[in-house]
Amino acid sequence: MKIEHLAIWVKDLEAMKRFYCQQFDFKAGERYHNSKRGFSSYFLSGEEGARLELMQQDDVEDASGPRGKRLGLAHIAISVGSEKAVDQLTEKLRSAGVKILGEPRRTGDGYYESVIEDPEGNWVELTV
């Protein structure tokens, strides 16, 4: 068994698609739109079959509380292959103006990671 994909409600579908495609080399499928429901989405595909669905619908509201510190999804973890790649991507994102929430480090449970914030405040762990 494996997780087939992860879905995120977003405010700005096109901006979020650009961010994940530009910064993480995801490839976007065609935009799906259901005008009856006011719903649109993209499936983004990464290496080894990882998929992320970005969804936007007019009547979906933001949940209260800071992301990563509320019930529900806490973060997305993206494996970039090595500690050096974590360091390099963290610096690339910092240079692009992306907010770095956690500098590269070894965690107590043995992961090497940094944590960034996507344009809509979702936490993304960059890990080996």
Short mmCIF file of C-alpha atoms in Angstrom, two decimals, residues 18-124:
data_model
loop_
_atom_site.label_atom_id
_atom_site.label_comp_id
_atom_site.label_asym_id
_atom_site.label_seq_id
_atom_site.Cartn_x
_atom_site.Cartn_y
_atom_site.Cartn_z
CA ARG A 18 4.16 27.83 -10.48
CA PHE A 19 5.85 27.62 -7.07
CA TYR A 20 5.87 23.82 -6.84
CA CYS A 21 6.81 23.35 -10.51
CA GLN A 22 9.61 25.93 -10.45
CA GLN A 23 11.08 25.12 -7.04
CA PHE A 24 10.64 21.34 -6.95
CA ASP A 25 10.56 20.35 -10.63
CA PHE A 26 7.02 18.98 -10.43
CA LYS A 27 5.28 18.59 -13.78
CA ALA A 28 1.68 19.86 -13.96
CA GLY A 29 -1.08 18.01 -15.73
CA GLU A 30 -3.90 19.86 -17.42
CA ARG A 31 -6.10 22.10 -15.30
CA TYR A 32 -9.40 20.46 -14.39
CA HIS A 33 -12.36 22.81 -14.01
CA ASN A 34 -15.94 22.10 -12.92
CA SER A 35 -17.90 25.32 -13.40
CA LYS A 36 -21.00 23.89 -11.70
CA ARG A 37 -19.07 23.47 -8.43
CA GLY A 38 -16.66 26.38 -8.92
CA PHE A 39 -13.84 23.87 -8.52
CA SER A 40 -10.46 23.74 -10.27
CA SER A 41 -7.39 21.59 -9.69
CA TYR A 42 -4.02 20.49 -10.98
CA PHE A 43 -2.20 17.24 -10.37
CA LEU A 44 1.55 17.78 -10.05
CA SER A 45 3.84 14.80 -10.57
CA GLY A 46 7.32 14.36 -9.17
CA GLU A 47 9.95 11.68 -9.43
CA GLU A 48 9.10 8.11 -8.47
CA GLY A 49 5.36 8.69 -8.79
CA ALA A 50 4.92 11.29 -6.03
CA ARG A 51 1.83 13.39 -6.76
CA LEU A 52 0.41 16.54 -5.25
CA GLU A 53 -3.08 17.83 -6.04
CA LEU A 54 -3.67 21.57 -5.75
CA MET A 55 -7.38 22.41 -5.45
CA GLN A 56 -9.28 25.70 -5.44
CA GLN A 57 -13.00 26.21 -4.85
CA ASP A 58 -14.81 29.46 -4.15
CA ASP A 59 -16.56 28.34 -0.95
CA VAL A 60 -13.55 26.79 0.84
CA GLU A 61 -12.36 28.88 3.78
CA ASP A 62 -9.04 28.93 5.59
CA ALA A 63 -8.89 27.00 8.87
CA SER A 64 -7.92 28.90 12.00
CA GLY A 65 -4.54 28.63 13.67
CA PRO A 66 -1.02 28.73 12.26
CA ARG A 67 -0.16 26.01 9.75
CA GLY A 68 1.85 23.20 11.25
CA LYS A 69 0.36 23.97 14.68
CA ARG A 70 -3.27 22.92 14.19
CA LEU A 71 -5.11 19.65 13.86
CA GLY A 72 -4.90 18.11 10.42
CA LEU A 73 -2.06 18.20 7.92
CA ALA A 74 1.12 19.54 9.53
CA HIS A 75 3.56 19.53 6.62
CA ILE A 76 4.63 17.98 3.35
CA ALA A 77 8.03 16.28 3.26
CA ILE A 78 9.90 16.25 -0.04
CA SER A 79 12.95 14.02 -0.36
CA VAL A 80 15.68 15.71 -2.38
CA GLY A 81 18.23 12.88 -2.20
CA SER A 82 21.12 14.03 -0.01
CA GLU A 83 22.17 16.36 2.80
CA LYS A 84 24.05 18.47 0.26
CA ALA A 85 20.87 18.78 -1.84
CA VAL A 86 18.89 19.87 1.26
CA ASP A 87 21.50 22.58 1.92
CA GLN A 88 21.61 23.71 -1.73
CA LEU A 89 17.84 23.84 -2.21
CA THR A 90 17.39 25.68 1.09
CA GLU A 91 19.83 28.35 -0.11
CA LYS A 92 18.19 28.51 -3.56
CA LEU A 93 14.79 29.04 -1.94
CA ARG A 94 16.18 31.64 0.49
CA SER A 95 17.66 33.55 -2.47
CA ALA A 96 14.23 33.42 -4.17
CA GLY A 97 12.66 35.07 -1.13
CA VAL A 98 11.04 31.94 0.30
CA LYS A 99 10.60 32.02 4.08
CA ILE A 100 12.89 29.54 5.84
CA LEU A 101 11.20 28.26 9.01
CA GLY A 102 13.93 25.81 10.04
CA GLU A 103 17.57 25.78 8.98
CA PRO A 104 19.15 22.52 7.78
CA ARG A 105 19.79 20.27 10.77
CA ARG A 106 19.75 16.73 12.06
CA THR A 107 16.57 16.08 14.04
CA GLY A 108 16.30 14.03 17.19
CA ASP A 109 14.72 11.17 15.24
CA GLY A 110 17.59 11.08 12.74
CA TYR A 111 16.28 13.06 9.77
CA TYR A 112 18.38 15.71 8.05
CA GLU A 113 15.98 18.46 7.02
CA SER A 114 15.12 22.10 6.67
CA VAL A 115 11.63 23.58 6.70
CA ILE A 116 10.28 26.24 4.34
CA GLU A 117 6.92 27.92 3.89
CA ASP A 118 5.14 27.85 0.53
CA PRO A 119 3.40 31.00 -0.79
CA GLU A 120 0.20 30.18 1.15
CA GLY A 121 1.85 29.27 4.44
CA ASN A 122 2.01 25.47 4.12
CA TRP A 123 5.08 23.97 5.76
CA VAL A 124 7.35 21.91 3.52
#
